[in-house]
Steps between C-alpha positions, in 0.01 A plus 500: 500500500275786608512385863879492486523851347272654761702325769826656374345846462366483852838402637675786319253760617511349849153626577284194431498205730504173313290229660552241231778248533821667388673381190878526463474809280277675754741433786797616291315815391406579861857449616629722219245772582598490871866522409442800271296677770780443754763640262280799415435572869872476581595729208230748607631498858862550390406784263300664778788480747764638260330838511669547838830543313383857440542559873874538428466809275230634735742487793785634285295799384380564855858497635612728214217744582600510868872535421439778247269684740748485789806595291313789336379622839858492634625689192221757537595560864870531408432754224269697729773516766757607238265772374445623857878514551547685171703227327249447217356771278130545434528380140667174602249458780213542254642234266565263792148540638345440158709184463401387850133554419557279197669233714212507750256462212700205370495342848121532512471344155724210604273447800187512281657253256584268790142512627368471143696182425389358834135574427524365142659166583463421869200668665263720301293592807741757646313793650619793285341820370330467162759721325775266618339180371715325242309245294747412224871501425428778251399723794845442650673566166309824458606608848864421428494679164356808669777502758769463232357806325502703823856392586621608155321835526653562843845412364453755221382761750811438710725552196306818416540646850868405516561707189617230262647620169218602260590246231526217754172614653337490157615142440392392849162668451441345157598151613289530815202621298543218247501236774198654676307511170591135434384405851174691454443319170574168672246571775231626262529247220656189652393482864157657444425265210559200731228625733240523223 
């Protein structure tokens, strides 16, 4: 009985060569162990290859970054020409340029998120500066939350410069501040706690 047990254990661990004549249980145990190893290797291979699905959002974010950069650049040139021709006032130009700066920032963030997803799931050995290294999905979330806060602040600034009605401006300011505070809380207490 002891010989038979050690034979089965050896077959399951697949690390011990058995030199004794094989009994039926030993052969069955070896076959079962081989089968399990094959299934595990196949599942491991499939799981490893599915990470390339993230190439789709990487490409999408990259295309969005390029499209936003080009369209914002074209808009900036158009507004500059209109200002030079005297068709746009200085106040409107100021609001437009602030919004364009925000759009350019968003384009850069989309690019960083594209590279970040690529480095997280596909190839971690991309040659990037240390400040641009993204090691977790929480780093990407934090980046996105920061951009949302900046976009909202720029929107409020645009309403302020345009001379929105005071009561409307108050409501916009309060709602913007509430969302930014909620985002800051999310970053500090939710995302940061994941990293600890």
